[in-house]
Amino acid sequence: RTTTTGVIDVSGTERTAGLVPFTECDDLLRHLQAEAVDRVGPYGLGGDWYGGPVMLETTAIAEDSSMESGAMARGSDQTLVEGIDYSGTNVQEAGIDEPDLIKTDGRRILIVEDNRIHHISLSGETPSGGTATLTDTLPIEGHWSRQMLLADDRALIIADTYVDGDSKLRPAFSSLVPNGGWRPLTSLIEVDLSDPTDLKITNVLTVEGHHVSTRVVGGSARVVVSTPPDELP
């Protein structure tokens, strides 16, 4: 059976999609203002669903249990290589790390689940055998974790923060969320992992807007948030 494949000539086609670089902040501002004028309607620019947190199905982890694992450290004095000794996060661009719900460096596994982070220590002499033990679970009150990054003994959790009338966080965020109002907030939560049995929150940065995406470039985390304008005249 013979199949004939057609060839389409696109040499005269005008491509309308693409990334436009800006060298000056003022140029970017003017572009955004022009786009907003074209898109704004009688009820503003629209946006995503802001009905409050969506509860996800949780996965229980027993506090006193151990489990078999195939991604074990070969020894505390050896450097583990991602992709050889353990599996890392699937990324879109090589060398550009992305956040995930689960992170590992071959010696431990970190899991973010709703408003908690779990630390699982790995031990074993060979990659094919060993144990994985839950060493600590740290609650993160007032926040709902989306994803995280891992670097040495630090984790950066990217979380949604919800502040309503009864929230204990309202006094701290009164400048971002007026009384009787609700706005999307994104928090970057730094967690110290140096003691696997005693995780600690060392820093929290909260900004207005919902998380869009994060990438790690040259050792720096670049976090993008989006804030739809409100209270338009």
GROMACS .gro file of C-alpha atoms in nm:
model
  233
    1ARG     CA    1   0.000   0.000   0.000
    2THR     CA    2   0.139   0.338  -0.101
    3THR     CA    3   0.068   0.652   0.099
    4THR     CA    4   0.122   0.997  -0.049
    5THR     CA    5   0.213   1.279   0.189
    6GLY     CA    6   0.127   1.632   0.087
    7VAL     CA    7   0.374   1.919   0.121
    8ILE     CA    8   0.250   2.263   0.225
    9ASP     CA    9   0.448   2.570   0.121
   10VAL     CA   10   0.459   2.812   0.417
   11SER     CA   11   0.719   3.049   0.275
   12GLY     CA   12   0.460   3.321   0.221
   13THR     CA   13   0.280   3.270   0.553
   14GLU     CA   14   0.292   3.552   0.807
   15ARG     CA   15   0.367   3.427   1.158
   16THR     CA   16   0.177   3.627   1.418
   17ALA     CA   17   0.284   3.451   1.740
   18GLY     CA   18   0.618   3.494   1.912
   19LEU     CA   19   0.804   3.637   2.209
   20VAL     CA   20   0.872   4.011   2.201
   21PRO     CA   21   1.179   4.123   2.400
   22PHE     CA   22   1.182   4.454   2.587
   23THR     CA   23   1.501   4.638   2.676
   24GLU     CA   24   1.336   4.913   2.882
   25CYS     CA   25   1.075   4.890   3.158
   26ASP     CA   26   0.887   5.189   3.012
   27ASP     CA   27   0.848   5.007   2.679
   28LEU     CA   28   0.700   4.706   2.858
   29LEU     CA   29   0.465   4.928   3.058
   30ARG     CA   30   0.336   5.101   2.745
   31HIS     CA   31   0.281   4.765   2.576
   32LEU     CA   32   0.084   4.629   2.874
   33GLN     CA   33  -0.126   4.944   2.894
   34ALA     CA   34  -0.211   4.925   2.523
   35GLU     CA   35  -0.303   4.557   2.553
   36ALA     CA   36  -0.519   4.627   2.860
   37VAL     CA   37  -0.713   4.900   2.676
   38ASP     CA   38  -0.794   4.655   2.396
   39ARG     CA   39  -0.898   4.374   2.632
   40VAL     CA   40  -1.081   4.548   2.916
   41GLY     CA   41  -1.457   4.504   2.937
   42PRO     CA   42  -1.738   4.647   3.150
   43TYR     CA   43  -1.638   4.418   3.440
   44GLY     CA   44  -1.263   4.462   3.420
   45LEU     CA   45  -1.008   4.229   3.266
   46GLY     CA   46  -1.148   3.908   3.406
   47GLY     CA   47  -0.926   3.651   3.568
   48ASP     CA   48  -0.915   3.306   3.718
   49TRP     CA   49  -1.143   3.147   3.976
   50TYR     CA   50  -1.106   3.317   4.313
   51GLY     CA   51  -1.354   3.119   4.516
   52GLY     CA   52  -1.106   3.018   4.785
   53PRO     CA   53  -0.894   2.708   4.832
   54VAL     CA   54  -0.972   2.385   4.651
   55MET     CA   55  -0.924   2.084   4.876
   56LEU     CA   56  -0.722   1.806   4.714
   57GLU     CA   57  -0.734   1.441   4.804
   58THR     CA   58  -0.456   1.375   5.054
   59THR     CA   59  -0.215   1.087   5.068
   60ALA     CA   60  -0.155   0.957   5.418
   61ILE     CA   61   0.200   0.883   5.532
   62ALA     CA   62   0.248   0.675   5.844
   63GLU     CA   63   0.466   0.847   6.105
   64ASP     CA   64   0.638   0.532   6.228
   65SER     CA   65   0.670   0.332   5.908
   66SER     CA   66   0.959   0.251   5.675
   67MET     CA   67   0.930   0.147   5.312
   68GLU     CA   68   1.147  -0.009   5.048
   69SER     CA   69   1.288   0.227   4.787
   70GLY     CA   70   1.489   0.180   4.468
   71ALA     CA   71   1.653   0.525   4.469
   72MET     CA   72   1.897   0.500   4.759
   73ALA     CA   73   2.219   0.678   4.837
   74ARG     CA   74   2.533   0.475   4.777
   75GLY     CA   75   2.720   0.636   5.064
   76SER     CA   76   2.729   0.964   5.252
   77ASP     CA   77   3.076   1.045   5.118
   78GLN     CA   78   2.983   1.011   4.751
   79THR     CA   79   2.832   1.271   4.521
   80LEU     CA   80   2.510   1.151   4.361
   81VAL     CA   81   2.432   1.244   4.001
   82GLU     CA   82   2.079   1.325   3.887
   83GLY     CA   83   1.967   1.099   3.606
   84ILE     CA   84   2.219   0.830   3.705
   85ASP     CA   85   2.181   0.767   4.078
   86TYR     CA   86   1.830   0.909   4.112
   87SER     CA   87   1.550   1.052   3.902
   88GLY     CA   88   1.488   1.428   3.898
   89THR     CA   89   1.203   1.651   3.784
   90ASN     CA   90   1.106   1.633   3.417
   91VAL     CA   91   1.195   1.974   3.273
   92GLN     CA   92   1.117   2.150   2.946
   93GLU     CA   93   1.471   2.287   2.900
   94ALA     CA   94   1.790   2.103   2.998
   95GLY     CA   95   1.963   2.271   3.290
   96ILE     CA   96   1.657   2.481   3.382
   97ASP     CA   97   1.503   2.335   3.698
   98GLU     CA   98   1.130   2.351   3.766
   99PRO     CA   99   0.924   2.320   4.085
  100ASP     CA  100   0.739   1.999   4.166
  101LEU     CA  101   0.527   1.833   4.435
  102ILE     CA  102   0.807   1.584   4.502
  103LYS     CA  103   1.180   1.661   4.504
  104THR     CA  104   1.483   1.445   4.577
  105ASP     CA  105   1.860   1.474   4.574
  106GLY     CA  106   1.913   1.098   4.610
  107ARG     CA  107   1.957   1.116   4.987
  108ARG     CA  108   1.611   1.237   5.082
  109ILE     CA  109   1.264   1.281   4.937
  110LEU     CA  110   1.054   1.591   5.004
  111ILE     CA  111   0.678   1.594   4.950
  112VAL     CA  112   0.446   1.894   4.974
  113GLU     CA  113   0.087   1.805   5.056
  114ASP     CA  114  -0.169   2.080   5.113
  115ASN     CA  115  -0.030   2.276   5.410
  116ARG     CA  116   0.247   2.033   5.507
  117ILE     CA  117   0.592   1.927   5.391
  118HIS     CA  118   0.721   1.574   5.459
  119HIS     CA  119   1.091   1.482   5.485
  120ILE     CA  120   1.187   1.123   5.404
  121SER     CA  121   1.546   1.015   5.464
  122LEU     CA  122   1.697   0.750   5.237
  123SER     CA  123   1.961   0.501   5.344
  124GLY     CA  124   2.124   0.199   5.186
  125GLU     CA  125   2.449   0.078   5.039
  126THR     CA  126   2.327   0.003   4.687
  127PRO     CA  127   2.087   0.175   4.446
  128SER     CA  128   1.871  -0.140   4.438
  129GLY     CA  129   1.811  -0.173   4.810
  130GLY     CA  130   1.765   0.029   5.127
  131THR     CA  131   1.503   0.200   5.338
  132ALA     CA  132   1.307   0.524   5.330
  133THR     CA  133   1.201   0.666   5.665
  134LEU     CA  134   0.972   0.959   5.737
  135THR     CA  135   1.174   1.179   5.975
  136ASP     CA  136   0.958   1.491   6.008
  137THR     CA  137   0.638   1.660   5.889
  138LEU     CA  138   0.622   2.038   5.911
  139PRO     CA  139   0.281   2.212   5.909
  140ILE     CA  140   0.258   2.540   5.720
  141GLU     CA  141  -0.047   2.709   5.867
  142GLY     CA  142  -0.245   2.950   5.654
  143HIS     CA  143  -0.088   2.835   5.328
  144TRP     CA  144  -0.170   2.571   5.067
  145SER     CA  145   0.140   2.440   4.897
  146ARG     CA  146   0.152   2.421   4.519
  147GLN     CA  147   0.510   2.314   4.444
  148MET     CA  148   0.866   2.350   4.570
  149LEU     CA  149   1.231   2.378   4.476
  150LEU     CA  150   1.523   2.204   4.647
  151ALA     CA  151   1.877   2.341   4.684
  152ASP     CA  152   2.125   2.184   4.926
  153ASP     CA  153   1.968   2.206   5.275
  154ARG     CA  154   1.692   2.446   5.175
  155ALA     CA  155   1.350   2.403   5.020
  156LEU     CA  156   1.149   2.687   4.868
  157ILE     CA  157   0.777   2.618   4.886
  158ILE     CA  158   0.545   2.808   4.652
  159ALA     CA  159   0.205   2.831   4.819
  160ASP     CA  160  -0.133   2.997   4.792
  161THR     CA  161  -0.221   3.210   5.094
  162TYR     CA  162  -0.586   3.269   5.178
  163VAL     CA  163  -0.684   3.549   5.412
  164ASP     CA  164  -1.052   3.574   5.505
  165GLY     CA  165  -1.233   3.747   5.787
  166ASP     CA  166  -1.151   3.477   6.043
  167SER     CA  167  -0.792   3.415   5.939
  168LYS     CA  168  -0.516   3.461   6.196
  169LEU     CA  169  -0.302   3.602   5.915
  170ARG     CA  170  -0.532   3.899   5.845
  171PRO     CA  171  -0.344   4.150   6.069
  172ALA     CA  172  -0.016   4.071   5.890
  173PHE     CA  173  -0.167   4.114   5.543
  174SER     CA  174  -0.404   4.405   5.607
  175SER     CA  175  -0.213   4.620   5.355
  176LEU     CA  176  -0.266   4.360   5.080
  177VAL     CA  177  -0.620   4.249   5.162
  178PRO     CA  178  -0.869   4.513   5.281
  179ASN     CA  179  -1.128   4.427   5.544
  180GLY     CA  180  -1.421   4.248   5.389
  181GLY     CA  181  -1.223   4.178   5.073
  182TRP     CA  182  -1.040   3.883   4.922
  183ARG     CA  183  -0.739   3.879   4.693
  184PRO     CA  184  -0.511   3.604   4.568
  185LEU     CA  185  -0.177   3.593   4.749
  186THR     CA  186   0.133   3.386   4.673
  187SER     CA  187   0.385   3.302   4.944
  188LEU     CA  188   0.745   3.187   4.902
  189ILE     CA  189   0.834   2.985   5.211
  190GLU     CA  190   1.196   2.894   5.282
  191VAL     CA  191   1.245   2.578   5.490
  192ASP     CA  192   1.569   2.476   5.662
  193LEU     CA  193   1.638   2.104   5.604
  194SER     CA  194   1.973   2.079   5.783
  195ASP     CA  195   1.815   1.874   6.064
  196PRO     CA  196   1.597   1.602   5.903
  197THR     CA  197   1.411   1.550   6.231
  198ASP     CA  198   1.335   1.918   6.292
  199LEU     CA  199   1.240   2.116   5.982
  200LYS     CA  200   1.211   2.492   6.035
  201ILE     CA  201   1.058   2.780   5.840
  202THR     CA  202   1.328   3.047   5.813
  203ASN     CA  203   1.167   3.306   5.585
  204VAL     CA  204   0.831   3.388   5.425
  205LEU     CA  205   0.771   3.638   5.144
  206THR     CA  206   0.409   3.706   5.044
  207VAL     CA  207   0.310   3.901   4.733
  208GLU     CA  208  -0.024   3.985   4.574
  209GLY     CA  209  -0.125   3.763   4.282
  210HIS     CA  210  -0.151   3.396   4.193
  211HIS     CA  211   0.146   3.182   4.091
  212VAL     CA  212   0.194   3.132   3.717
  213SER     CA  213   0.527   2.956   3.682
  214THR     CA  214   0.878   2.928   3.828
  215ARG     CA  215   1.216   2.839   3.679
  216VAL     CA  216   1.568   2.819   3.821
  217VAL     CA  217   1.825   2.988   3.596
  218GLY     CA  218   2.189   3.018   3.698
  219GLY     CA  219   2.111   2.925   4.057
  220SER     CA  220   1.839   3.192   4.093
  221ALA     CA  221   1.468   3.114   4.125
  222ARG     CA  222   1.254   3.333   3.901
  223VAL     CA  223   0.892   3.334   4.014
  224VAL     CA  224   0.612   3.473   3.796
  225VAL     CA  225   0.281   3.582   3.951
  226SER     CA  226  -0.022   3.740   3.789
  227THR     CA  227  -0.244   4.004   3.949
  228PRO     CA  228  -0.560   4.106   3.763
  229PRO     CA  229  -0.641   4.473   3.823
  230ASP     CA  230  -0.945   4.555   4.033
  231GLU     CA  231  -1.126   4.865   4.156
  232LEU     CA  232  -1.113   5.014   3.806
  233PRO     CA  233  -1.294   5.349   3.769
   0.00000   0.00000   0.00000
